[in-house]
Structures are given as structure tokens and as C-alpha cells.
PDB file of C-alpha atoms in Angstrom:
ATOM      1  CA  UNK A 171     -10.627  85.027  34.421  1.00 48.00           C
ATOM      2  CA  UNK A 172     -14.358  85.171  32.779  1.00 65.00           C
ATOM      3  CA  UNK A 173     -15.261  81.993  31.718  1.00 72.00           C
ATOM      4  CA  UNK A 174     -17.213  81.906  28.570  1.00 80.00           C
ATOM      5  CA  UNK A 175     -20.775  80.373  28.309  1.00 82.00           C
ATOM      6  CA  UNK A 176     -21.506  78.130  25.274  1.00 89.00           C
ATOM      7  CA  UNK A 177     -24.407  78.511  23.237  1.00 90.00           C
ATOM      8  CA  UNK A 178     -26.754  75.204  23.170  1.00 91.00           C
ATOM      9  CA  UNK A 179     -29.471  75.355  21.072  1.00 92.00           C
ATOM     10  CA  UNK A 180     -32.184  78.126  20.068  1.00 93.00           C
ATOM     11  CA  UNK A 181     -36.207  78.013  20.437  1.00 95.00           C
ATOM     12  CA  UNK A 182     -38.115  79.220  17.538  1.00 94.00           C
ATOM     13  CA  UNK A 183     -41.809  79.771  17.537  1.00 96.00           C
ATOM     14  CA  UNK A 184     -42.607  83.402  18.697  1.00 97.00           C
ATOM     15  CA  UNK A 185     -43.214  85.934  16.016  1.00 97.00           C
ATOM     16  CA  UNK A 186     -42.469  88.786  18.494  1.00 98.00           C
ATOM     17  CA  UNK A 187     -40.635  89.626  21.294  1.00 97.00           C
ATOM     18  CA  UNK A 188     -40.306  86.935  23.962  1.00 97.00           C
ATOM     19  CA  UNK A 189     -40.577  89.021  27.400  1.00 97.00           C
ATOM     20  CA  UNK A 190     -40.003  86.436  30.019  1.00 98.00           C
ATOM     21  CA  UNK A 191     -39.239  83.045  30.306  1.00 97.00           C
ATOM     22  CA  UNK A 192     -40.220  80.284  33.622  1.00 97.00           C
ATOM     23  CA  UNK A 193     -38.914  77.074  34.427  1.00 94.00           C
ATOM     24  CA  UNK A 194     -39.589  74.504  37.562  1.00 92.00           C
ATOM     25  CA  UNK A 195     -37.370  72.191  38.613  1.00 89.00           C
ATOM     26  CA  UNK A 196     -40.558  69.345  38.891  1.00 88.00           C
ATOM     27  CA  UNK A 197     -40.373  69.113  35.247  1.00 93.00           C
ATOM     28  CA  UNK A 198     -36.481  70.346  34.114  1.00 93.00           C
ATOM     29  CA  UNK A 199     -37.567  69.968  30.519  1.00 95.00           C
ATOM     30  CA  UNK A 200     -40.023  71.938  30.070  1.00 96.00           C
ATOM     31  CA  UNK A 201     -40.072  75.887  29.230  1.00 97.00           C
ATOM     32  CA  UNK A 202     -42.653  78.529  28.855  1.00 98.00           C
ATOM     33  CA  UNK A 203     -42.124  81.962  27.699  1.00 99.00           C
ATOM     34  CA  UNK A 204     -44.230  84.744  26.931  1.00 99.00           C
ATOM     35  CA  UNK A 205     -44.352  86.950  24.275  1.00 98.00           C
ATOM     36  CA  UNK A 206     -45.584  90.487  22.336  1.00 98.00           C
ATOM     37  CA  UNK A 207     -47.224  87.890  19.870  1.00 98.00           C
ATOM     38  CA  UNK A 208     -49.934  87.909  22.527  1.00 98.00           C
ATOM     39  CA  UNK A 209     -49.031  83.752  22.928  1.00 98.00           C
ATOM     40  CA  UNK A 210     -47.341  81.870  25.490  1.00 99.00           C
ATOM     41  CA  UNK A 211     -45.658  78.755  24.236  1.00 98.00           C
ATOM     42  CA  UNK A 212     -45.026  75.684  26.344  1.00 98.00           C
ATOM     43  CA  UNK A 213     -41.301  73.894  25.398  1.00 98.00           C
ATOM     44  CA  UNK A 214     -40.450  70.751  24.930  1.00 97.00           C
ATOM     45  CA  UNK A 215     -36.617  70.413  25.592  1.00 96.00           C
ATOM     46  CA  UNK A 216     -35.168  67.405  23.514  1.00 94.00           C
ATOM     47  CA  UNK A 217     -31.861  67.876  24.040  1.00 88.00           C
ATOM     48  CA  UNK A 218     -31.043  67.519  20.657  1.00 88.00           C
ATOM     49  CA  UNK A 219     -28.269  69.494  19.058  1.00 82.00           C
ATOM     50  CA  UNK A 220     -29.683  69.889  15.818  1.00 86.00           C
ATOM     51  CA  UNK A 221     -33.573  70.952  17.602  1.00 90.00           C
ATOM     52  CA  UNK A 222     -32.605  71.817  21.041  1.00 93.00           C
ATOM     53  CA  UNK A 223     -36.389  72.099  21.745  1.00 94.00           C
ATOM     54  CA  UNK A 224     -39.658  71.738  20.238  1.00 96.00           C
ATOM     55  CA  UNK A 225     -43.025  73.825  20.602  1.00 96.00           C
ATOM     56  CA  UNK A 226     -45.977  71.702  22.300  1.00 96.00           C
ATOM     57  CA  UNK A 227     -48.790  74.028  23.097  1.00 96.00           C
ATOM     58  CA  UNK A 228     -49.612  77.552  22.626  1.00 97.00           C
ATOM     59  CA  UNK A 229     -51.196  79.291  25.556  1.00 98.00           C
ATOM     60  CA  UNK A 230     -53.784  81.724  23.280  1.00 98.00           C
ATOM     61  CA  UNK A 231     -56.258  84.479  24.705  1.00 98.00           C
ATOM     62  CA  UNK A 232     -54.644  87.536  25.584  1.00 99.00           C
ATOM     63  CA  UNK A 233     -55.463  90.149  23.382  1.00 98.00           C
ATOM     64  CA  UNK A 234     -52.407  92.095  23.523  1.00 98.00           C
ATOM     65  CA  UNK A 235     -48.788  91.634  24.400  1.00 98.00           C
ATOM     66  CA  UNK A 236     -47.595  89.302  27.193  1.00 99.00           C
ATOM     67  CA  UNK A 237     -45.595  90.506  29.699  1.00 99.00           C
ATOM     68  CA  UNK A 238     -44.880  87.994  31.933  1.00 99.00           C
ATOM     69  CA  UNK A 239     -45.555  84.407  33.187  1.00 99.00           C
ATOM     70  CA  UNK A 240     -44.369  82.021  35.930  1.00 98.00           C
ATOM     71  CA  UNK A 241     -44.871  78.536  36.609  1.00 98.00           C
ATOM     72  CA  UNK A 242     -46.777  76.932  39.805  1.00 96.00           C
ATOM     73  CA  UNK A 243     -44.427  75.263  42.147  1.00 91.00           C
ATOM     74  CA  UNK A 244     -45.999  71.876  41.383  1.00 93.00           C
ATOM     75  CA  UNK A 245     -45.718  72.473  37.565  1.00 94.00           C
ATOM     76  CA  UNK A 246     -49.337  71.631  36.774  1.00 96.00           C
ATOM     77  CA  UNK A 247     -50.170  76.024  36.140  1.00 98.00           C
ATOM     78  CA  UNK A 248     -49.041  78.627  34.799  1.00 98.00           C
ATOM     79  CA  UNK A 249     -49.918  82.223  35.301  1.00 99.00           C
ATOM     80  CA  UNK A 250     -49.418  85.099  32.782  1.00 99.00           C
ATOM     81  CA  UNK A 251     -50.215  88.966  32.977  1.00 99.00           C
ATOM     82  CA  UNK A 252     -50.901  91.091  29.537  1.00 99.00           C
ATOM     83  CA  UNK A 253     -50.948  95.187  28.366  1.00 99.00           C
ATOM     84  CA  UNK A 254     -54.885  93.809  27.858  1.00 98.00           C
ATOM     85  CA  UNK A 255     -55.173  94.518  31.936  1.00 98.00           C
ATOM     86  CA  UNK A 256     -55.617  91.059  32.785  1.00 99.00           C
ATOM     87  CA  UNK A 257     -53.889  88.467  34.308  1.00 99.00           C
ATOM     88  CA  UNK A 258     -54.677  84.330  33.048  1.00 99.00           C
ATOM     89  CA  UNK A 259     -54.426  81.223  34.916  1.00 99.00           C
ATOM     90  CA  UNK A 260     -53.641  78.205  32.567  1.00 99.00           C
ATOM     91  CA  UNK A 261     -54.144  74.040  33.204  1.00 98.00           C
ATOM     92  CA  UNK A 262     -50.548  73.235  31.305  1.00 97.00           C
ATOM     93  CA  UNK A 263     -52.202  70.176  31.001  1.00 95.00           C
ATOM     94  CA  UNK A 264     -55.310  71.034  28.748  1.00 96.00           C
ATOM     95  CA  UNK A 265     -53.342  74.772  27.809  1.00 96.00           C
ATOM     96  CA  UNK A 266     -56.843  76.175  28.625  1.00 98.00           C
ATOM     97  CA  UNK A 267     -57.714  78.715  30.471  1.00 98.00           C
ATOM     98  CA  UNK A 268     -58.861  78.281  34.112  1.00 98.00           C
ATOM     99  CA  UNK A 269     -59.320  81.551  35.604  1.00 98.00           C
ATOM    100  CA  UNK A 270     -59.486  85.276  33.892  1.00 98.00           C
ATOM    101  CA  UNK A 271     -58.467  88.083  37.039  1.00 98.00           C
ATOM    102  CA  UNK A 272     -59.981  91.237  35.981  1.00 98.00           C
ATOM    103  CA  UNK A 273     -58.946  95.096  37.966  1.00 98.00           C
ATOM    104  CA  UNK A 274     -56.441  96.480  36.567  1.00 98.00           C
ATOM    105  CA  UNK A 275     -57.192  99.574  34.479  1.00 98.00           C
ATOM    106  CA  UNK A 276     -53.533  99.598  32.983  1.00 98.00           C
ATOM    107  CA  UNK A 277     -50.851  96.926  31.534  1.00 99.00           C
ATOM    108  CA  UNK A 278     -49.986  94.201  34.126  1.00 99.00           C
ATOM    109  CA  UNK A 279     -46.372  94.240  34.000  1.00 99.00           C
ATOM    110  CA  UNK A 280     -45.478  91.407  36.445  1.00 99.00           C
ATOM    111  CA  UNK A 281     -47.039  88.055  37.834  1.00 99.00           C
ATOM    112  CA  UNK A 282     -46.195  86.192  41.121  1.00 98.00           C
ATOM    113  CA  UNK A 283     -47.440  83.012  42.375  1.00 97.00           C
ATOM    114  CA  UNK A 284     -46.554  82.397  46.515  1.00 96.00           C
ATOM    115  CA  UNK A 285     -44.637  79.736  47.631  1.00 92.00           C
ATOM    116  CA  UNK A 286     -48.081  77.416  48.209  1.00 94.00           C
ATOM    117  CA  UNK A 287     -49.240  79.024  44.982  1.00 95.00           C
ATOM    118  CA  UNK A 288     -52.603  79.861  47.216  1.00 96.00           C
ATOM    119  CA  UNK A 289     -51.956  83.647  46.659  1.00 97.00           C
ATOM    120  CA  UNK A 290     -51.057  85.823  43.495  1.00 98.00           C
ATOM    121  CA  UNK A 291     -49.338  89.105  43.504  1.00 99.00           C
ATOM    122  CA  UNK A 292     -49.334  91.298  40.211  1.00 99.00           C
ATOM    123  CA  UNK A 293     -47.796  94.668  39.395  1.00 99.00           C
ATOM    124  CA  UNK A 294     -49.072  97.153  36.892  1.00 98.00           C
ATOM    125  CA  UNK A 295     -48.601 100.267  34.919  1.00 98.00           C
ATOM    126  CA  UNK A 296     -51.718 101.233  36.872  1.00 98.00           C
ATOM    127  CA  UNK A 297     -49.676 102.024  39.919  1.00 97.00           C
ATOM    128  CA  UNK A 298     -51.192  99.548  42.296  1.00 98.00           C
ATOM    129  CA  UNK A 299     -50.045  95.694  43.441  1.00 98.00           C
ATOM    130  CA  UNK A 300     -52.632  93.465  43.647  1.00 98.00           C
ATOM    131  CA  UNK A 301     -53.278  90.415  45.786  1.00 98.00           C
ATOM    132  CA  UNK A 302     -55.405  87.809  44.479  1.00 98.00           C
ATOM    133  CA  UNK A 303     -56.688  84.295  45.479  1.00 97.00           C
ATOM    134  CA  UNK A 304     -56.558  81.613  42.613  1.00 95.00           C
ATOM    135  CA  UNK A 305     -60.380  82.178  41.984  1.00 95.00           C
ATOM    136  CA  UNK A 306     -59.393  85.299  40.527  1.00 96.00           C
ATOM    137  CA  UNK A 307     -60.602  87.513  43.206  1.00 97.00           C
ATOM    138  CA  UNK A 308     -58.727  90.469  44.327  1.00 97.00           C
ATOM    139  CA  UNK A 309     -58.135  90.000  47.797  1.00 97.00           C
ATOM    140  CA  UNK A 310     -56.099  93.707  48.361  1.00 97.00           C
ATOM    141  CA  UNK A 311     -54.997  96.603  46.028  1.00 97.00           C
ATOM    142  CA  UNK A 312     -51.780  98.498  47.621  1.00 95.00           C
ATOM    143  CA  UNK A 313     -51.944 101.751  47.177  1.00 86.00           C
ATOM    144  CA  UNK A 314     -51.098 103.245  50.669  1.00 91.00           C
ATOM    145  CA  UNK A 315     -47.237 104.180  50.326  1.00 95.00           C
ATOM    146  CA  UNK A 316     -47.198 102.308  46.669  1.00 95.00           C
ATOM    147  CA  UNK A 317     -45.031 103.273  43.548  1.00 98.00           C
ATOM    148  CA  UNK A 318     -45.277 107.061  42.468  1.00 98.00           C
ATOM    149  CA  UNK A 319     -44.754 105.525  38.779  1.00 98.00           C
ATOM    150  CA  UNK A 320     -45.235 102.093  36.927  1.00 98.00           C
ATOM    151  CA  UNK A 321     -45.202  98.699  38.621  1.00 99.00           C
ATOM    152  CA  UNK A 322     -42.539  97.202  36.907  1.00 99.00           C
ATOM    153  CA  UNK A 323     -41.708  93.714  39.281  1.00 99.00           C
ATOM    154  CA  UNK A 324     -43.476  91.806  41.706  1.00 99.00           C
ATOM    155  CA  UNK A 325     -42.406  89.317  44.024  1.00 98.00           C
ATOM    156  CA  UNK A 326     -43.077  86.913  47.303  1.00 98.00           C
ATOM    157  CA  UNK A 327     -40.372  85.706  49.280  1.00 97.00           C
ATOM    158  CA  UNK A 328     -40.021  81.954  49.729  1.00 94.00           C
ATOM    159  CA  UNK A 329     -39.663  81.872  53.325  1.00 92.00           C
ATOM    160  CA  UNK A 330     -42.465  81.046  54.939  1.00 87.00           C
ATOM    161  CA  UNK A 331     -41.054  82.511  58.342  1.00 87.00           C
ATOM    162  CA  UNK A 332     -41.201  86.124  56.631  1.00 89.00           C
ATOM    163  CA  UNK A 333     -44.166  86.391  54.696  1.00 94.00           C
ATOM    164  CA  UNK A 334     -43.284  88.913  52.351  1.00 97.00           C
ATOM    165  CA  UNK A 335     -43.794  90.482  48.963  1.00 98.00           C
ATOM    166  CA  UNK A 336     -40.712  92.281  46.975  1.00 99.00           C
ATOM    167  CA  UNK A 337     -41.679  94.803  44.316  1.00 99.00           C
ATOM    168  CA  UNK A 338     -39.773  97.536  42.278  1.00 99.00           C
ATOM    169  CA  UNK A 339     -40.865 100.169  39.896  1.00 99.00           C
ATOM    170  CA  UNK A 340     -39.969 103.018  37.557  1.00 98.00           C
ATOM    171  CA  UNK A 341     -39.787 105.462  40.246  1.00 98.00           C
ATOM    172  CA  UNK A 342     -36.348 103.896  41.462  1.00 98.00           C
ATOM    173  CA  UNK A 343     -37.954 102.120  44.672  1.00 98.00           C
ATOM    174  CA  UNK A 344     -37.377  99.131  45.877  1.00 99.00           C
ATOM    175  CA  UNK A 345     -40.686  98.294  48.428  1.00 98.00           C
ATOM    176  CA  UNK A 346     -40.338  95.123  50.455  1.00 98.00           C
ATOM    177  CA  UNK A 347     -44.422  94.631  51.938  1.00 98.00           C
ATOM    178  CA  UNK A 348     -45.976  92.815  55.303  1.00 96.00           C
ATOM    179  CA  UNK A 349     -47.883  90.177  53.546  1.00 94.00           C
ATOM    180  CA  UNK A 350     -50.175  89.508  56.096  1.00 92.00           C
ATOM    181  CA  UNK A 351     -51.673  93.217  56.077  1.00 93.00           C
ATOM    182  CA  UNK A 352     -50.111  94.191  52.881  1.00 94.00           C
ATOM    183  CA  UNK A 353     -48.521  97.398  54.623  1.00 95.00           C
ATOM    184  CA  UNK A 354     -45.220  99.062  53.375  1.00 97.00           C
ATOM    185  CA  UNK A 355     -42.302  97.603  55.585  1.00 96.00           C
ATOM    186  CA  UNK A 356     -39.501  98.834  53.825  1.00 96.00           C
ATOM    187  CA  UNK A 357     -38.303 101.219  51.215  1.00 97.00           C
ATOM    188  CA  UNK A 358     -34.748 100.755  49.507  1.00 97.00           C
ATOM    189  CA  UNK A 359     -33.097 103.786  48.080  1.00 97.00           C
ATOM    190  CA  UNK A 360     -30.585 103.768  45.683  1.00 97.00           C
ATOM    191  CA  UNK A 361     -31.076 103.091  41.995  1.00 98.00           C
ATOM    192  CA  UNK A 362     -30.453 106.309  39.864  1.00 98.00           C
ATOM    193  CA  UNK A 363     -33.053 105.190  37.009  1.00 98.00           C
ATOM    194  CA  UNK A 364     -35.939 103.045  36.816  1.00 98.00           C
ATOM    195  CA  UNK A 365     -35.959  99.575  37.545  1.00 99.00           C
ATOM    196  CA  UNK A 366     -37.112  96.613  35.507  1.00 98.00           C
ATOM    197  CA  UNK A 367     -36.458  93.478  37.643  1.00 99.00           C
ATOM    198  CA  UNK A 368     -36.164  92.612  41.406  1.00 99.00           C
ATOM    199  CA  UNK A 369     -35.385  88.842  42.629  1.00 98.00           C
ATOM    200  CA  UNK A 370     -35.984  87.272  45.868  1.00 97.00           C
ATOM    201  CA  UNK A 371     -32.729  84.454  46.657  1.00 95.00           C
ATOM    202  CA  UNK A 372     -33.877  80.970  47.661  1.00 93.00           C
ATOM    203  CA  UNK A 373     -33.993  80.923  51.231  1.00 92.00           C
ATOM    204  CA  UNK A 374     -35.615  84.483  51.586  1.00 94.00           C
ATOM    205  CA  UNK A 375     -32.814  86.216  53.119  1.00 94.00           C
ATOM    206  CA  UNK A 376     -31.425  88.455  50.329  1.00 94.00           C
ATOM    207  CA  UNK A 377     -33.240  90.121  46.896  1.00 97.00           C
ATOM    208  CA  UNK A 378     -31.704  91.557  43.964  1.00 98.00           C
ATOM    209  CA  UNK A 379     -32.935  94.679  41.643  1.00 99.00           C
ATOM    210  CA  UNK A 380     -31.744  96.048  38.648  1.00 98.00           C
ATOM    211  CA  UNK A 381     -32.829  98.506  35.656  1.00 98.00           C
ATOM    212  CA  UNK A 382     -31.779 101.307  33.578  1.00 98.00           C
ATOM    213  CA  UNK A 383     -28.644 102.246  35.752  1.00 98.00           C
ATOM    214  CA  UNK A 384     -26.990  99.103  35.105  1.00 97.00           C
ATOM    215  CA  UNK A 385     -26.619  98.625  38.891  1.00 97.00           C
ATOM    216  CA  UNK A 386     -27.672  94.871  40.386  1.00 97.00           C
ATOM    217  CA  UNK A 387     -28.075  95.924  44.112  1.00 98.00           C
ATOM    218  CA  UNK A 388     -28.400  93.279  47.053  1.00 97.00           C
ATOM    219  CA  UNK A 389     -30.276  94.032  49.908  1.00 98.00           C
ATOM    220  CA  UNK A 390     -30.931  92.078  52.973  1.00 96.00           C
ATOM    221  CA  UNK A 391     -34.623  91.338  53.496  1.00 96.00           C
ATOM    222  CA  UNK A 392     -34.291  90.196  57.455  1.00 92.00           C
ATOM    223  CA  UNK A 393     -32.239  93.380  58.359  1.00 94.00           C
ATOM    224  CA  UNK A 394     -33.874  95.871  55.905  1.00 94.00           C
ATOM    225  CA  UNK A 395     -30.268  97.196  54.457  1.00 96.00           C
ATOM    226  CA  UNK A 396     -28.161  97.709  51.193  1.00 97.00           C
ATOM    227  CA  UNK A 397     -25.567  95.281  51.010  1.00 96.00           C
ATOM    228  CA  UNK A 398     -23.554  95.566  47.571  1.00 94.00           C
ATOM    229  CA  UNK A 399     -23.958  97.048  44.627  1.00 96.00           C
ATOM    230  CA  UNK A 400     -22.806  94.904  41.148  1.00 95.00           C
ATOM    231  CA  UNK A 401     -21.978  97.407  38.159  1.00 95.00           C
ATOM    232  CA  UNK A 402     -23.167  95.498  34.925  1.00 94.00           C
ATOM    233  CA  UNK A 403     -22.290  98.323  32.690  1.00 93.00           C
ATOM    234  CA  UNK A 404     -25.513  98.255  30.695  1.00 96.00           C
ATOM    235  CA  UNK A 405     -29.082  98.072  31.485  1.00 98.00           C
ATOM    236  CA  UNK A 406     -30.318  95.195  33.721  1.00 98.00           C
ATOM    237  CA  UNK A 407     -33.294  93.475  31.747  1.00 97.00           C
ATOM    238  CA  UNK A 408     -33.168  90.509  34.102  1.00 97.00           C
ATOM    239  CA  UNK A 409     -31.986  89.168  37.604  1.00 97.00           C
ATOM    240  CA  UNK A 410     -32.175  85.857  38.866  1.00 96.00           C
ATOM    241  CA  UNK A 411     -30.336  83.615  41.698  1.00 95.00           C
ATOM    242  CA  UNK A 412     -29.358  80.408  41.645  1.00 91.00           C
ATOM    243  CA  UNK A 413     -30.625  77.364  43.643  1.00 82.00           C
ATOM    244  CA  UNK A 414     -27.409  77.559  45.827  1.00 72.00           C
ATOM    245  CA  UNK A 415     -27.830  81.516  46.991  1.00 62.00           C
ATOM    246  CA  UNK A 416     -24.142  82.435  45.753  1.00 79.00           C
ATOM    247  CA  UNK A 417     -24.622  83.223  42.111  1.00 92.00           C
ATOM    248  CA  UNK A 418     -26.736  85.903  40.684  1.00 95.00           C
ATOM    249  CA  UNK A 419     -27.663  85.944  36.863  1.00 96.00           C
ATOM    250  CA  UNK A 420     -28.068  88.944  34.911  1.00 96.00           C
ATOM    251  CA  UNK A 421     -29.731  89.824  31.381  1.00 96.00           C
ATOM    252  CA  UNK A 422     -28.004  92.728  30.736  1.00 95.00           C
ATOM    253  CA  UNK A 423     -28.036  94.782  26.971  1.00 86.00           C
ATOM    254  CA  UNK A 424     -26.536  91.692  24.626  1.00 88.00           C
ATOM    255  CA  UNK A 425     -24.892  90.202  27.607  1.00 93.00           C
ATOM    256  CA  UNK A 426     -25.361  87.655  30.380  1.00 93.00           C
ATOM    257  CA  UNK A 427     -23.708  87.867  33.505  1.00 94.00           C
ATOM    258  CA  UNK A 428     -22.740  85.561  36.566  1.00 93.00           C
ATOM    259  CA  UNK A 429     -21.819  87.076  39.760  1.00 93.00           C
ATOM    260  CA  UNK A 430     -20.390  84.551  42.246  1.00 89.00           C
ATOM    261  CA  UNK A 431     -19.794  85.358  45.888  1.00 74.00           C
ATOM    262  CA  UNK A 432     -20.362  84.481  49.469  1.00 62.00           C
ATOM    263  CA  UNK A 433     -18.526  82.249  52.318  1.00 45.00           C
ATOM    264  CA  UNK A 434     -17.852  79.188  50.051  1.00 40.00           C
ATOM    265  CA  UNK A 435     -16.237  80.986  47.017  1.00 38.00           C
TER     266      UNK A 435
END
């Protein structure tokens, strides 16, 4: 039996599309999400049922749509990439802007920080990934064996062990990359349309893509293989795993969608 999810409260503030939303689990109530309003507002969750959360800060600088944005492991930054080329470090403290990262000649699309935040991945319609320091220099630009269309997702791996980086793009691909030379390691075959989102699970050992063919597909990182494929019926907007490993989240046409599985369940 489905159970049903209950609607708790609704943050209003953007005056366009919001296009991603982070969270950390340093600081539980707080939110940021991006937006086409060219902002990206900083949450305050109250809790309240009447105001489930209040607006503290808008992020302001990008001079066109945001696409994306992710929170430092520590909580204390915030990275966002824009359709103005450029990716932006933020102090969430001040809500100023630390660092501009300038080489893209297209939208950025997607923005990664690594599991020591001391690296930055980013994935544009420009066809390349790019791997930064936090000074805002561009350490590498993948191009070798990269996406035949746009960068649409970009992602490390949080295992340490296998230094990785996960991307996906509109020419149905799936690339899993060495991060230590930044060569191709892996290609994943299977999506029948282009793909919007690819997660990386918790401890590394599994990510998740999904797009236009409504298909979440699992694939195992440490052995380089397709392991299921999850029909969502509708276009996958947005994967994500839980803490736990055994539940995978889906934003999918008006819908969200829990998939449990694994040894315990």
C-alpha cells in the first residue's frame, strides 16, 4: 500500500522558478534554493504551521537564472552556478560573495562541492566538466570522452576510498570519472532520452539517474554495472537518497516518489 505524504508548510519568496533546493544536516533548519529570479534565498525553518519558514537573506549577483546550488559540508558556504556562465561562492554568514569562477562559455547547469569541499566540479551547456579549487581556478576541463550534448548533472562520490566524479547529460550517458586524472572510467548505457539528474548514495557504492524517460536507474559505482531500473511513469526532475542508502526520492512531473529496497526491507 502507498502511503501518502502530508503537506507541511510552503516557502514563499521567489518570483520565478525555484530550480534546486540544498540542505545540510549541520544546520537541519536551514534551506537554500535557487531560482530563475536570478536570487538564491537562504530559509529560516520555524516550524510553525501557520509560516512554516521565513526568508533571511537573499544571495544577489547572478545576472541571469540560477540553476543550481549546494551547501558546504560544514554549512558555513554555499555554491551556485547560473545561464550567466559563472559559478559563485557565497559566506552564508555575510550572504556575500567570496569567489566569482569564470570559463564557461555556456549556462552552468550543475554545481558540486567534494566531500572536503577543497574541490568543485561543475557541468555546463558548454559540453565540458570543470574542476576547480575554491580560489576559483580551473584546475581541469574534461573534454576527452565528455558529453556529445549538454552537461546536465555533476557529481563527486563521498567515498574517499574511490575518488570519483558522477555526471549525466542530454546525450543519455551516464559517465562515472577517475578523479585523480579526471579520465573517463566508465560509461552507463541505457536511458532512452536525456537525463536531468544523477545521485551518488551515501557511502559511495551505488548512484542513481533519471530524465525524460521516466526511468530512475541504479548502477553500481565499485563494479561498473546496471543494477535496476525504477519506472516513475513521468519525467524524473529530481533524484536523491536517503541518509540510510535504502530509499531513493524522486521529483517526478507533479509527483514525489519513495522507492524503498535493500537487505533490511
Amino acid at each position: 500500500m502507498t502511503e501518502q505524504m502530508t503537506l507541511r508548510g510552503t516557502l514563499k519568496g521567489h518570483n520565478g522558478w525555484v530550480t534546486q533546493i540544498a540542505t545540510t544536516p549541520q544546520f537541519p533548519d536551514m534551506i537554500l534554493s535557487s531560482s530563475r529570479d536570478k536570487t538564491v534565498i537562504m530559509w529560516k525553518l520555524t516550524r510553525d504551521e501557520t509560516n512554516y519558514g521565513v526568508p533571511q537573506r537573499a544571495l544577489r549577483g547572478h545576472s541571469h537564472f540560477v540553476s543550481d546550488v549546494v551547501i558546504s559540508s560544514d554549512g558555513q558556504f554555499a555554491l551556485s552556478g547560473s545561464w550567466d556562465g559563472t559559478l559563485r561562492l557565497w559566506d552564508l554568514t555575510t550572504g556575500t560573495t567570496t569567489r566569482r569562477f569564470v570559463g564557461h562559455t555556456k549556462d552552468v547547469l550543475s554545481v558540486a562541492f567534494s566531500a572536503d569541499n577543497r574541490q568543485i566540479v561543475s557541468g555546463s551547456r558548454d559540453k565540458t566538466i570543470k574542476l576547480w579549487n575554491t580560489l576559483g581556478v580551473c584546475k581541469y576541463t574534461v573534454q576527452e570522452e565528455s558529453h556529445s550534448e549538454w552537461v546536465s548533472c555533476v557529481r563527486f562520490s563521498p567515498n574517499s576510498s574511490n575518488p570519483i566524479i558522477v555526471s549525466c547529460g542530454w546525450d543519455k550517458m551516464v559517465k562515472v570519472w577517475n578523479l585523480a586524472n579526471c579520465k573517463l572510467k566508465t560509461n552507463h548505457i541505457g536511458h532512452s532520452g536525456y537525463l536531468n539528474t544523477v545521485t551518488v548514495s551515501p557511502d559511495g557504492s551505488l548512484c542513481a539517474s533519471g530524465g525524460k524517460d521516466g526511468q530512475a536507474m541504479l548502477w553500481d559505482l565499485n563494479e561498473g554495472k546496471h543494477l535496476y531500473t525504477l519506472d516513475s511513469g513521468d519525467i524524473i526532475n529530481a533524484l536523491c537518497f536517503s541518509p540510510n542508502r535504502y530509499w531513493l526520492c524522486a521529483a517526478t512531473g507533479p509527483s514525489i516518489k519513495i522507492w524503498v529496497w535493500g537487505t533490511t526491507h
